[in-house]
Short mmCIF file of C-alpha atoms in Angstrom, two decimals:
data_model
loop_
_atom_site.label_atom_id
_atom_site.label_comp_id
_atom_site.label_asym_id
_atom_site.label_seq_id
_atom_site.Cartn_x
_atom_site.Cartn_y
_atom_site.Cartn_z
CA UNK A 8 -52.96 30.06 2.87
CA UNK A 9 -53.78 26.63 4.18
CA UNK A 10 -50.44 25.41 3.35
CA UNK A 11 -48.62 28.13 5.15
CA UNK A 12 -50.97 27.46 7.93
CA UNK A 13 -50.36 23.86 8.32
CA UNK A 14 -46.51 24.24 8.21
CA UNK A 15 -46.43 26.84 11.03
CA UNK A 16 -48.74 24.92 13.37
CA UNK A 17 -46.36 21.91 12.45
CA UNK A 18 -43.00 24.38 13.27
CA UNK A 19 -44.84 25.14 16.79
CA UNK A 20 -45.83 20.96 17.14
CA UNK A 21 -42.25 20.27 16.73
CA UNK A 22 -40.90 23.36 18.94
CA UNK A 23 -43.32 22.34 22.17
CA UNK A 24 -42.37 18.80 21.64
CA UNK A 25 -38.65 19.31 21.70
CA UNK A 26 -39.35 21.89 24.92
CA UNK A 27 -41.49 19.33 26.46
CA UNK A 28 -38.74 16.38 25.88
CA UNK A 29 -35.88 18.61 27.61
CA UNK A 30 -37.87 19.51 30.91
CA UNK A 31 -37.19 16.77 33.51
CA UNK A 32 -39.84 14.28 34.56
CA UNK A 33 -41.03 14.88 38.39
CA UNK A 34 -40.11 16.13 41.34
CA UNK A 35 -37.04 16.32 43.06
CA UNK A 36 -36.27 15.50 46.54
CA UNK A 37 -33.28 16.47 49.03
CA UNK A 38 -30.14 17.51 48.28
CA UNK A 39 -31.37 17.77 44.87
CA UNK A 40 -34.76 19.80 45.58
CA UNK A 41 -33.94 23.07 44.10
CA UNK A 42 -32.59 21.80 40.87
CA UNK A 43 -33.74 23.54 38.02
CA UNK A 44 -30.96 22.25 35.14
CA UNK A 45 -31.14 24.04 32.20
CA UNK A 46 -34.73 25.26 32.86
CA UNK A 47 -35.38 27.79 30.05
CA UNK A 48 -32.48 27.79 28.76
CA UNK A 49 -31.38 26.09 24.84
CA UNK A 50 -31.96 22.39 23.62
CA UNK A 51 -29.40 20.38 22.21
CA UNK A 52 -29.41 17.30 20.81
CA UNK A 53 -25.34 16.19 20.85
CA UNK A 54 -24.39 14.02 17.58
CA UNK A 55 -20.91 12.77 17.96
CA UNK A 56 -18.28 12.85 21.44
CA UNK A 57 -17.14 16.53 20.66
CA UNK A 58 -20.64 17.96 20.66
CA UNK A 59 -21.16 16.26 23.75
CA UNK A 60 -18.34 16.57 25.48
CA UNK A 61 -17.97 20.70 24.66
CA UNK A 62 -22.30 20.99 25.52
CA UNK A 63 -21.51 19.85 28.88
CA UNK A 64 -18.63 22.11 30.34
CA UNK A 65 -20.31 25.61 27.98
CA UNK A 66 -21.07 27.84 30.67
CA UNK A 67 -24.93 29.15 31.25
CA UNK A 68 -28.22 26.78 31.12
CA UNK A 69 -28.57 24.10 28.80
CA UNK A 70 -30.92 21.51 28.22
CA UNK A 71 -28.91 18.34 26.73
CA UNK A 72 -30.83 15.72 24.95
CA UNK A 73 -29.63 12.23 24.44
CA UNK A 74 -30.99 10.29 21.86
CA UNK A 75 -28.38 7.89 20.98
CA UNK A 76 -25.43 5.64 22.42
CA UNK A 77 -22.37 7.68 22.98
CA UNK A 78 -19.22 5.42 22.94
CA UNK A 79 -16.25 6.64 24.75
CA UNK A 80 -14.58 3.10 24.76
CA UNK A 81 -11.14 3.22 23.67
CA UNK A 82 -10.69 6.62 22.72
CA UNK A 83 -7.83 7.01 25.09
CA UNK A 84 -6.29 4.14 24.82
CA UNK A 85 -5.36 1.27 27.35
CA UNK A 86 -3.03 1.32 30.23
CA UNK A 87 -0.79 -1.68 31.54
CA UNK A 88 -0.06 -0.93 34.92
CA UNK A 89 0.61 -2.64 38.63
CA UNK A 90 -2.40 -2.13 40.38
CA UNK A 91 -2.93 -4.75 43.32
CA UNK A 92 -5.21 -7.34 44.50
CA UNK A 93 -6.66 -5.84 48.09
CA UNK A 94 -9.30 -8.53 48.58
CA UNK A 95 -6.87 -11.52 47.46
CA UNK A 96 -6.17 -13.06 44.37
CA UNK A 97 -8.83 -15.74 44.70
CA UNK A 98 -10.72 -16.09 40.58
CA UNK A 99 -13.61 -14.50 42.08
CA UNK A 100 -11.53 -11.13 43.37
CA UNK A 101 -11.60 -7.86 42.32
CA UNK A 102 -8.28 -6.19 41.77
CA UNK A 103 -7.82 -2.23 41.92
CA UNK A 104 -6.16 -0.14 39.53
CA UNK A 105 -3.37 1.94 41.67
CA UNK A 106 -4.98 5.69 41.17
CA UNK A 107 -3.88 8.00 43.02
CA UNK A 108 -1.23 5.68 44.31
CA UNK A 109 -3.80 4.03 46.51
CA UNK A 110 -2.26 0.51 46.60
CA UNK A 111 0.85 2.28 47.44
CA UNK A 112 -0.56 4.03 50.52
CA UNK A 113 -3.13 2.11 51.73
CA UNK A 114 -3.42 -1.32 50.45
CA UNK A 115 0.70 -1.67 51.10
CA UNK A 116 0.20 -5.02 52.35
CA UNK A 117 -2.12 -6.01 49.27
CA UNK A 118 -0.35 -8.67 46.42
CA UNK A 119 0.75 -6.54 43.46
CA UNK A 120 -1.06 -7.24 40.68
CA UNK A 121 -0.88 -6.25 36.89
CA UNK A 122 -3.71 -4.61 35.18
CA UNK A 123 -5.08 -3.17 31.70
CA UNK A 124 -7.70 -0.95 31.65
CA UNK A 125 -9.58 1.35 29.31
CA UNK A 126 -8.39 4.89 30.07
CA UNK A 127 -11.42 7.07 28.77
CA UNK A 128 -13.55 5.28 32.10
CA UNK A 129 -10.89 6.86 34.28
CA UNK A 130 -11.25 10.36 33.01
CA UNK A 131 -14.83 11.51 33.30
CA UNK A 132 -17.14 13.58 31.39
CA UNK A 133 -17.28 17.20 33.22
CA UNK A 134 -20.40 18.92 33.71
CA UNK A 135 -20.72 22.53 34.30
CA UNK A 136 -23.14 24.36 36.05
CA UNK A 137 -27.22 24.84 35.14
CA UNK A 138 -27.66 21.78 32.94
CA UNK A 139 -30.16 19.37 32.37
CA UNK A 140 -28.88 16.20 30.80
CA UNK A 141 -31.91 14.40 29.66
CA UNK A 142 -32.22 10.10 27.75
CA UNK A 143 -34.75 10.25 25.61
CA UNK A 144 -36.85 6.82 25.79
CA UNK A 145 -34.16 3.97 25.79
CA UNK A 146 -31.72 5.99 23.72
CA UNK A 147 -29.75 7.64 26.29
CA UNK A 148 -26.80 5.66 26.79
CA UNK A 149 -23.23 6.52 27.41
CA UNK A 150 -20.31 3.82 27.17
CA UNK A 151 -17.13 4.49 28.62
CA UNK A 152 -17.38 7.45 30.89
CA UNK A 153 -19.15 8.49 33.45
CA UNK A 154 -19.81 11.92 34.93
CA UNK A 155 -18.45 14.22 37.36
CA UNK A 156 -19.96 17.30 38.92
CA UNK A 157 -17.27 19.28 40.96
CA UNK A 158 -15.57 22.00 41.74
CA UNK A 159 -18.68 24.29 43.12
CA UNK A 160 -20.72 23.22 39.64
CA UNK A 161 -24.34 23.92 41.16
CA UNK A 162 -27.77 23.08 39.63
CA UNK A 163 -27.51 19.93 37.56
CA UNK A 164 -30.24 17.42 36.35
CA UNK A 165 -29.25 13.80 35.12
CA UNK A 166 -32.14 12.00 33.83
CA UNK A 167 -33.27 8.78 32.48
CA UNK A 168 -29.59 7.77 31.58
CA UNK A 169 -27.77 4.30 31.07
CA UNK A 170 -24.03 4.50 31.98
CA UNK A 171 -22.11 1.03 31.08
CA UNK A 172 -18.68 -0.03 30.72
CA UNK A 173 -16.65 1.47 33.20
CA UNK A 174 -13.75 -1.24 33.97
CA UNK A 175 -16.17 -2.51 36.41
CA UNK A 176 -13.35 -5.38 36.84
CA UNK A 177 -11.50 -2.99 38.75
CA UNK A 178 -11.84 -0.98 42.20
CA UNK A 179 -11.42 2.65 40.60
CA UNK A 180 -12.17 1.52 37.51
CA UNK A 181 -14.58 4.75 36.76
CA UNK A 182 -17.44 5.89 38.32
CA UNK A 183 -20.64 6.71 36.47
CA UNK A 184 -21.36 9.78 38.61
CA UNK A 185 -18.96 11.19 40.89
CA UNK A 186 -20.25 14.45 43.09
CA UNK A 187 -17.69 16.84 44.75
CA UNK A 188 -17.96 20.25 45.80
CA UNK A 189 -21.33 20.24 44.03
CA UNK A 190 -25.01 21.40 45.02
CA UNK A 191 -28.44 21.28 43.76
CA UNK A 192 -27.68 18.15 41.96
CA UNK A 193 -31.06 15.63 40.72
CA UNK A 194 -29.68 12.08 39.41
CA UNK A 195 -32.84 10.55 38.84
CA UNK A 196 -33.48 6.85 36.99
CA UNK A 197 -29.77 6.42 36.10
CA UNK A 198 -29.01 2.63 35.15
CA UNK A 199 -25.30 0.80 35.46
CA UNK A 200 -24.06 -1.44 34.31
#
């Protein structure tokens, strides 16, 4: 009887602490102040791209824990593309890639300039509504993408999350989160690099 006794109270030690992990840390403020993310809704812990990918657009609340680097980085390939050089062409200037033809239509007078770029960075990771998207110590990292929340996605949570290599070379190289159409969004302790 002991033995059965120990392994439940271990079950429910486990259980609270994987609850407790998934609920965000403070308080939210402004345009994020009535974000509940995935509140009560499952914990996942994502193991490969896929799972993480597919977590994050599944519709209803889910509580998405991190606990490893996540390495989009050349899973789309490269692109080798004129893109142009809008601040000059000086070492220490940043050239743009040309997306949505914006060299084209408003950088016309901008040098032309050739550049290769990592094509996952350009095509974020898309977040549905009611989810929490939680690091977990130092282990939440994600290489490669970023995020976007659009398209009316409301009540979102991104937490304690280190977003890093986003052909940061480039002007519209990637963003790490883009907001559009959105509400009730928390980004809280988010690290680029």
């Amino acid at each position: 009887m002991m033995f059965k006794s120990s392994l439940i109270l271990g079950a429910l030690t486990a259980l609270l602490s994987t609850v407790n992990a998934a609920a965000a840390v403070g308080k939210p403020e402004g345009f994020g102040s009535k974000a509940t993310g995935g509140g009560s809704g499952a914990t996942v812990t994502p193991n490969t791209n896929t799972e993480l990918t597919n977590y994050l657009r599944q519709s209803g609340p889910l509580n998405i824990l991190i606990t490893k680097t996540f390495d989009f980085r050349n899973t789309e390939g490269t692109a080798t593309e004129t893109g142009c050089a809008p601040y000059g062409t000086g070492a220490a200037c940043q050239l743009a890639i040309n997306a949505n033809n914006w060299c084209n239509n408003y950088q016309k007078s901008a040098p032309k300039a050739s550049v290769t770029y990592d094509k996952a960075a350009t095509n974020p990771l898309m977040v549905s509504s009611d989810k929490t998207v939680k690091g977990v110590g130092r282990s939440g990292v994600i290489r490669g993408k970023g995020f976007r929340i659009a398209g009316g996605t409301n009540n979102v949570i991104l937490q304690n999350l280190e977003i890093r290599d986003l052909n940061a070379q480039y002007v519209w190289g990637g963003d790490a989160v883009t907001l559009d159409g959105s509400s009730n969004i928390w980004v809280d302790h988010i690290k680029v690099r």
